[in-house]
JSON list of C-alpha atoms in Angstrom, two decimals:
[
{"chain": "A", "resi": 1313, "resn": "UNK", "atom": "CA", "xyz": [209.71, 42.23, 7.28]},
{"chain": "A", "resi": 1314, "resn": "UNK", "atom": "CA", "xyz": [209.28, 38.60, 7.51]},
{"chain": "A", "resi": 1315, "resn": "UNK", "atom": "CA", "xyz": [205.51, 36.74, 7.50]},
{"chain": "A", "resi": 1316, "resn": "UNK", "atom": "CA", "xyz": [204.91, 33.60, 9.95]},
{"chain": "A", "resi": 1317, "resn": "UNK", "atom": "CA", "xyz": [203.77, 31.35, 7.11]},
{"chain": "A", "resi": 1318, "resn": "UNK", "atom": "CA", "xyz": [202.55, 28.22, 8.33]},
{"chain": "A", "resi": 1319, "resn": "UNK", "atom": "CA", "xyz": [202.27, 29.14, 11.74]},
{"chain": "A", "resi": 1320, "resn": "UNK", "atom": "CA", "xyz": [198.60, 28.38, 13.64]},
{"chain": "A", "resi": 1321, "resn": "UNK", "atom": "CA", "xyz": [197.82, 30.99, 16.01]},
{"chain": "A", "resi": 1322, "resn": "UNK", "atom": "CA", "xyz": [194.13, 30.78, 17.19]},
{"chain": "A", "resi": 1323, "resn": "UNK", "atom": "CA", "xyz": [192.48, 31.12, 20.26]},
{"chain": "A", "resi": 1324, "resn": "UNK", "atom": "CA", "xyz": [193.15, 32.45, 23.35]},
{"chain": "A", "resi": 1325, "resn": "UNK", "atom": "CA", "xyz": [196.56, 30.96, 25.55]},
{"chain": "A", "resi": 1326, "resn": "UNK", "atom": "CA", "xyz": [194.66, 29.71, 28.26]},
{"chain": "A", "resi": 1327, "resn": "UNK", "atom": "CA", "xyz": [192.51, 27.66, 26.24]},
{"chain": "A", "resi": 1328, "resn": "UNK", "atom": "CA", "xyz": [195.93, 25.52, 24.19]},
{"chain": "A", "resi": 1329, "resn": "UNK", "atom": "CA", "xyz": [196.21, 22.18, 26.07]},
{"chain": "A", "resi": 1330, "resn": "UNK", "atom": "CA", "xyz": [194.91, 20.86, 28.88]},
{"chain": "A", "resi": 1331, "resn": "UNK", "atom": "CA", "xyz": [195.24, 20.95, 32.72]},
{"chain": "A", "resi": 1332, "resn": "UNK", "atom": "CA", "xyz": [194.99, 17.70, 34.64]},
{"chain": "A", "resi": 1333, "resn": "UNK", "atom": "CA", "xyz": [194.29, 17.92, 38.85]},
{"chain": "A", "resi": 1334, "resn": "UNK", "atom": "CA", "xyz": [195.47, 14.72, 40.87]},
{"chain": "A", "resi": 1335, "resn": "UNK", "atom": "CA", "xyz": [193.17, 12.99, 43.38]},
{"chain": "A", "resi": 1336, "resn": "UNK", "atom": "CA", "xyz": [195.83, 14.10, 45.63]},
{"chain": "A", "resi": 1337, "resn": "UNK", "atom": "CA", "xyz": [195.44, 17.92, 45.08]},
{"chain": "A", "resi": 1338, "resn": "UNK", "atom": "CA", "xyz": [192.18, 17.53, 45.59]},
{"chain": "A", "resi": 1339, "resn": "UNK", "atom": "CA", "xyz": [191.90, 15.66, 48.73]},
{"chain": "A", "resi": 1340, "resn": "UNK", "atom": "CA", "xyz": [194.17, 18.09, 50.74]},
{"chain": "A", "resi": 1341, "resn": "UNK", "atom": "CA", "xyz": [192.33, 21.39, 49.38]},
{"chain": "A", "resi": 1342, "resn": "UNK", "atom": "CA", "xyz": [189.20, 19.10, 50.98]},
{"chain": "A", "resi": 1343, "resn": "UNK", "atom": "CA", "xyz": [191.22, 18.61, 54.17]},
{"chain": "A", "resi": 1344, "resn": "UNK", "atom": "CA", "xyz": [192.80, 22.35, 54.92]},
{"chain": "A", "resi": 1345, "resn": "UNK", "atom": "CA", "xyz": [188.57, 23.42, 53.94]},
{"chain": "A", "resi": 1346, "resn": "UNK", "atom": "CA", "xyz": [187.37, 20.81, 56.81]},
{"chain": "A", "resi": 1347, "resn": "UNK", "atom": "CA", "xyz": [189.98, 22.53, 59.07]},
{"chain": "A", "resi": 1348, "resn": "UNK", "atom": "CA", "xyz": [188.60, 25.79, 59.11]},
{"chain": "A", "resi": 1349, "resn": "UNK", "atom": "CA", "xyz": [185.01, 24.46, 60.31]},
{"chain": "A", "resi": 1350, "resn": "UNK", "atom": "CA", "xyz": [184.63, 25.16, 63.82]},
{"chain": "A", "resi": 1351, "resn": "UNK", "atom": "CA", "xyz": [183.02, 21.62, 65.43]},
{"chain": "A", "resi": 1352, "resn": "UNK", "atom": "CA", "xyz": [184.96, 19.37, 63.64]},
{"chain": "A", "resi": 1353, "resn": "UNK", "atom": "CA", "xyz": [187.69, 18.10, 66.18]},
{"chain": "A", "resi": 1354, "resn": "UNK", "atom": "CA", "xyz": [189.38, 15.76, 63.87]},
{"chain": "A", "resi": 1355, "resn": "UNK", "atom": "CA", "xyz": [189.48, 13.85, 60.71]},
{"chain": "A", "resi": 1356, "resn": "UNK", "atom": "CA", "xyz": [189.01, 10.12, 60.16]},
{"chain": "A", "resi": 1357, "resn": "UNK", "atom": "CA", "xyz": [188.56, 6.86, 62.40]},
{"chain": "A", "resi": 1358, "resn": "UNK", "atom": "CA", "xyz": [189.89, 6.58, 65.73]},
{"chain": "A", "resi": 1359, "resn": "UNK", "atom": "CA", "xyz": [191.93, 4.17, 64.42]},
{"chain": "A", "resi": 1360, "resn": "UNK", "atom": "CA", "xyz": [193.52, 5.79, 61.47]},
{"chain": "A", "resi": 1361, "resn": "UNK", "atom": "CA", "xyz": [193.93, 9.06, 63.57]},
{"chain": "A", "resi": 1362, "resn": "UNK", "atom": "CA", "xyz": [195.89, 6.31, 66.33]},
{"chain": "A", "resi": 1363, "resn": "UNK", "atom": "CA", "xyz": [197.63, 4.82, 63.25]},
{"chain": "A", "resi": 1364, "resn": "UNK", "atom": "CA", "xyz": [198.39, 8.74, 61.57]},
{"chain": "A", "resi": 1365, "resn": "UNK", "atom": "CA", "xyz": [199.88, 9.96, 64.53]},
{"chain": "A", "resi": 1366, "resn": "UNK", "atom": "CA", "xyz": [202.28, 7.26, 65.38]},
{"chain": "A", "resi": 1367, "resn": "UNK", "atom": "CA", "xyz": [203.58, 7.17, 61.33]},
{"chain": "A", "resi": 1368, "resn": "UNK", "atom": "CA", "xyz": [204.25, 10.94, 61.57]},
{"chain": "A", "resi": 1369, "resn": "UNK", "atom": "CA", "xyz": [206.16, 10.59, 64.53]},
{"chain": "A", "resi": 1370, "resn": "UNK", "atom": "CA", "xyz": [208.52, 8.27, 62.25]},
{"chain": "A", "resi": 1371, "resn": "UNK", "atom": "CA", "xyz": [210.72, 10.57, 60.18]},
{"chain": "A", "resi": 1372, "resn": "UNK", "atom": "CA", "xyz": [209.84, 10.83, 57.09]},
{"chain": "A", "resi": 1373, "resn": "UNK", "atom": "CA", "xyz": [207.20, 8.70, 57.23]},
{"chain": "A", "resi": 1374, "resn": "UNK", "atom": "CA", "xyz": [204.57, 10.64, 57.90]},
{"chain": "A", "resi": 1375, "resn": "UNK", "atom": "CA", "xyz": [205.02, 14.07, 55.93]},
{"chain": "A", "resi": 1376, "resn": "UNK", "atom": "CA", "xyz": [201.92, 15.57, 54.63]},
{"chain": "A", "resi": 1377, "resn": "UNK", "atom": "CA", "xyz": [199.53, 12.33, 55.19]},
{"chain": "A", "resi": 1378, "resn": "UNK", "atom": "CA", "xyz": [197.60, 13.91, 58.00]},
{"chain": "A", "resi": 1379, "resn": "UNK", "atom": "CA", "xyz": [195.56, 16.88, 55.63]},
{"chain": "A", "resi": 1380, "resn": "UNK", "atom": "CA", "xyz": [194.22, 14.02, 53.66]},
{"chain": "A", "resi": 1381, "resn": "UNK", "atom": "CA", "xyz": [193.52, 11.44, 56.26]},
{"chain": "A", "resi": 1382, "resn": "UNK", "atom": "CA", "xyz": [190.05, 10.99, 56.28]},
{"chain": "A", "resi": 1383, "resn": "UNK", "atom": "CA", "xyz": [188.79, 12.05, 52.64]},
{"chain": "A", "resi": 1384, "resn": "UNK", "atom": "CA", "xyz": [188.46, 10.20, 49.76]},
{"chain": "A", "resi": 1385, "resn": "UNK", "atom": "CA", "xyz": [187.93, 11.83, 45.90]},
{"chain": "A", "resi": 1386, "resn": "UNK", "atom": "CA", "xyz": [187.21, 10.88, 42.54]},
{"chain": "A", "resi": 1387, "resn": "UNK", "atom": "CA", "xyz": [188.33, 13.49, 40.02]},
{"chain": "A", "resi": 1388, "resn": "UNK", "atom": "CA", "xyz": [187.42, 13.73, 36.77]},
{"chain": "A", "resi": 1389, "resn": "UNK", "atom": "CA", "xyz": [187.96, 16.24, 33.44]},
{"chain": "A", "resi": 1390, "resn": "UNK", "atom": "CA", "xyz": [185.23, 18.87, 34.95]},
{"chain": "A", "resi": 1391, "resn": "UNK", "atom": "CA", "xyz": [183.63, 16.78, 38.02]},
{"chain": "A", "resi": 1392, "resn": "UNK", "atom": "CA", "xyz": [184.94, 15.90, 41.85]},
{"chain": "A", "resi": 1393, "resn": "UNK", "atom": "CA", "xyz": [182.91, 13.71, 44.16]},
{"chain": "A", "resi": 1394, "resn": "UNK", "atom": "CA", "xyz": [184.07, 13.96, 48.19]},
{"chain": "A", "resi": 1395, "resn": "UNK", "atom": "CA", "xyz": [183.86, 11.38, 50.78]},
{"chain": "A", "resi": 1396, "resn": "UNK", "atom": "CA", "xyz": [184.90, 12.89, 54.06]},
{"chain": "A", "resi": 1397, "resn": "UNK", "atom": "CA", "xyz": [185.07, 11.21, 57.84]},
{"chain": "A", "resi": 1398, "resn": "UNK", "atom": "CA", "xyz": [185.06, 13.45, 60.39]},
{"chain": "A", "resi": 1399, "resn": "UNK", "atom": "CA", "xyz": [184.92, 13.40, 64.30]},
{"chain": "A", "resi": 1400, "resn": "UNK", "atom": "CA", "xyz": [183.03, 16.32, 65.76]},
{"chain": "A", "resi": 1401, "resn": "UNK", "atom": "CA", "xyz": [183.13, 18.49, 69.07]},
{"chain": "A", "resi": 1402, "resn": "UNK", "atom": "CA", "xyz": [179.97, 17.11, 71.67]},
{"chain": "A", "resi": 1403, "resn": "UNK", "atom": "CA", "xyz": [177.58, 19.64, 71.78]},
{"chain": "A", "resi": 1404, "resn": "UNK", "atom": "CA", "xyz": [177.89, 21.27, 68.26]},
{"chain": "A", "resi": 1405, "resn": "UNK", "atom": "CA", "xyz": [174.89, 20.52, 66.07]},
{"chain": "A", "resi": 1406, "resn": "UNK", "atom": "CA", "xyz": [175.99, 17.51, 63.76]},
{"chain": "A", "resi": 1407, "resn": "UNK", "atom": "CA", "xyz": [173.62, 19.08, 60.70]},
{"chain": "A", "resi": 1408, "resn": "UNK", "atom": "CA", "xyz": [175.01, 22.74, 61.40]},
{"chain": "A", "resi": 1409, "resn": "UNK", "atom": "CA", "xyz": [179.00, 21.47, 61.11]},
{"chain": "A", "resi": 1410, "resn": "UNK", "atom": "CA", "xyz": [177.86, 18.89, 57.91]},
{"chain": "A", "resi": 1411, "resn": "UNK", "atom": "CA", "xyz": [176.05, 22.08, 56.44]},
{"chain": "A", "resi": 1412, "resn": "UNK", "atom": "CA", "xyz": [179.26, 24.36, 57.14]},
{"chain": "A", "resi": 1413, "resn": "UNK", "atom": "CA", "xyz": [181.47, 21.44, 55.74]},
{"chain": "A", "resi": 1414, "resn": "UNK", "atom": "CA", "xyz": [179.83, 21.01, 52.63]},
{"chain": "A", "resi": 1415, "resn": "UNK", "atom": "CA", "xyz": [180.04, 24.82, 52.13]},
{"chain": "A", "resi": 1416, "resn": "UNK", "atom": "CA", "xyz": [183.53, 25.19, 52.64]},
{"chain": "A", "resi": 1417, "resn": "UNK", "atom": "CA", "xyz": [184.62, 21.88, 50.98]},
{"chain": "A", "resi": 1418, "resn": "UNK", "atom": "CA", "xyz": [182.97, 22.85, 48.00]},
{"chain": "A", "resi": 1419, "resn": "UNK", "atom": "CA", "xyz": [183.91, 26.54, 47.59]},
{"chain": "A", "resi": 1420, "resn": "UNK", "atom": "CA", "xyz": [187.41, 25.49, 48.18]},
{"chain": "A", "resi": 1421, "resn": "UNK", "atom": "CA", "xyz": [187.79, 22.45, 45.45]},
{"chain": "A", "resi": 1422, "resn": "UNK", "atom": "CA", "xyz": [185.47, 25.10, 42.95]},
{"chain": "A", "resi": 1423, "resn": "UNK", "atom": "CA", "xyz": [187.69, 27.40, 43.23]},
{"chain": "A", "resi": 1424, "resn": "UNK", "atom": "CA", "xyz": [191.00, 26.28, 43.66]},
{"chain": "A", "resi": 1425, "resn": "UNK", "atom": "CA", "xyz": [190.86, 23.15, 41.46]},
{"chain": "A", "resi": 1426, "resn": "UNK", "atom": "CA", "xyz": [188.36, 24.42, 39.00]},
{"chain": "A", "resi": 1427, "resn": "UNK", "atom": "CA", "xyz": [186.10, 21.11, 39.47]},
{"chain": "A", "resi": 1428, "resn": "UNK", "atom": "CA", "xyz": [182.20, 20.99, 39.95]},
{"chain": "A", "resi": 1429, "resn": "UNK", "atom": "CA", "xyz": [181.71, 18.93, 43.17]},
{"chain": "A", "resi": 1430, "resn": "UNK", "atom": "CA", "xyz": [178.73, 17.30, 42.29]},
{"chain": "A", "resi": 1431, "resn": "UNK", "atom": "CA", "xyz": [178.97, 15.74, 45.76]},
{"chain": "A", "resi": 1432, "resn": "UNK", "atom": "CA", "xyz": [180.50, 15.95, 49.65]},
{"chain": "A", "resi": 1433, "resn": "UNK", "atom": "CA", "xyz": [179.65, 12.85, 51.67]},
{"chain": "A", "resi": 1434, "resn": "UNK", "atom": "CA", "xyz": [179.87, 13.11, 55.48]},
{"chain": "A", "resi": 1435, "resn": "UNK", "atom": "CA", "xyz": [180.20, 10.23, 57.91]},
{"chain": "A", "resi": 1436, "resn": "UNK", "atom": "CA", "xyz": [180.48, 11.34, 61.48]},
{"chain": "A", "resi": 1437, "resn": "UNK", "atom": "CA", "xyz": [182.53, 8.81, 62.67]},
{"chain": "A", "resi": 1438, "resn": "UNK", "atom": "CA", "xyz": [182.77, 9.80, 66.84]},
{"chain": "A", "resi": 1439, "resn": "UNK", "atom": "CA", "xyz": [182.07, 12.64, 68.79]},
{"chain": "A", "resi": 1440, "resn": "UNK", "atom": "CA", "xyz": [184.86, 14.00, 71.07]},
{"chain": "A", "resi": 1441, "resn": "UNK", "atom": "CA", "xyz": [183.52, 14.24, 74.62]},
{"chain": "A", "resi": 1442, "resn": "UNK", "atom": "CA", "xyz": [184.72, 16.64, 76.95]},
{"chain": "A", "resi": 1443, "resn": "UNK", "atom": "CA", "xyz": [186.54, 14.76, 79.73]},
{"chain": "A", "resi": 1444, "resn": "UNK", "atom": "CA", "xyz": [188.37, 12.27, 77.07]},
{"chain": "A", "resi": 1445, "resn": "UNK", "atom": "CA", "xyz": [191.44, 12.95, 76.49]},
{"chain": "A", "resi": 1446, "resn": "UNK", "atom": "CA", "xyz": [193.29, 14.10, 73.26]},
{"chain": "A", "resi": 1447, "resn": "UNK", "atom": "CA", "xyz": [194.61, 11.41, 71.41]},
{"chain": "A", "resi": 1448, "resn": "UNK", "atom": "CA", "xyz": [196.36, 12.54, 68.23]},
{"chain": "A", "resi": 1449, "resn": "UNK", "atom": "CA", "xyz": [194.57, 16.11, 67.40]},
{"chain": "A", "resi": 1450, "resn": "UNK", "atom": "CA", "xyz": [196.37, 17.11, 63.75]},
{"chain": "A", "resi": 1451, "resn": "UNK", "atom": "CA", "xyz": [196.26, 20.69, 64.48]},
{"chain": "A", "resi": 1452, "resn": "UNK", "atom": "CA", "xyz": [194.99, 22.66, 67.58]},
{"chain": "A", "resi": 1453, "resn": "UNK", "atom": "CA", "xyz": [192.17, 25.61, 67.35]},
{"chain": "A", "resi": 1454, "resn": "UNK", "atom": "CA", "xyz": [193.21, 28.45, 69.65]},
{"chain": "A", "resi": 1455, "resn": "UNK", "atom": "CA", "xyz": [193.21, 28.14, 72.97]}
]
């Protein structure tokens, strides 16, 4: 029988080395959570929706920039702090969608990313009126 002489072994796998999240990973966990909020039409400005949809028309150009457009993190060790821009449905109750935002923004990036938000800012950026027309939707709720 040999002996491991020299050899450390002490405490449990999961807790040898360290896991780092990008700002990145982050932000489109945020993004795909903001999706499933019914109110929110869109994410971001008018003009970086405008902007967003004409790059991903470009190939390759575009890949994988719409889930993040419109959020903005800070990620740290144990902490995430969320900036968010949204555009909402008329006729939805701005508080009520912020609330449900929050809720699923958070739960998501806890979860998944193993990060305390200690914060989700909102800025409702536009309100999408009935008669306008669509200019640039990312993704479509069912119709």
């Amino acid at each position: 029988m040999t002996e491991n002489a020299g050899v450390r072994r002490g405490g449990a796998p999961g807790s040898r080395g360290r896991t780092t999240v990008a700002d990145v990973v982050v932000a489109k966990i945020a993004g795909m959570a903001v999706r499933d909020v019914p109110g929110v039409y869109a994410m971001g400005g008018g003009f970086a929706r405008s902007m967003g949809s004409m790059r991903e028309r470009m190939p390759g150009a575009g890949a994988g920039k719409s889930v993040t457009r419109g959020v903005s993190v800070e990620v740290g060790e144990v902490q995430a702090a969320i900036d968010l821009e949204i555009v909402v449905d008329y006729g939805v109750s701005i508080t009520d969608v912020a609330g449900a935002v929050r809720e699923s923004v958070i739960s998501a990036v806890e979860r998944m990313a193993g990060r305390e938000v200690v914060e989700v800012n909102i800025m409702v950026s536009d309100v999408k009126l009935p008669d306008e027309e669509d200019e640039g939707q990312e993704w479509q709720r069912v119709q």
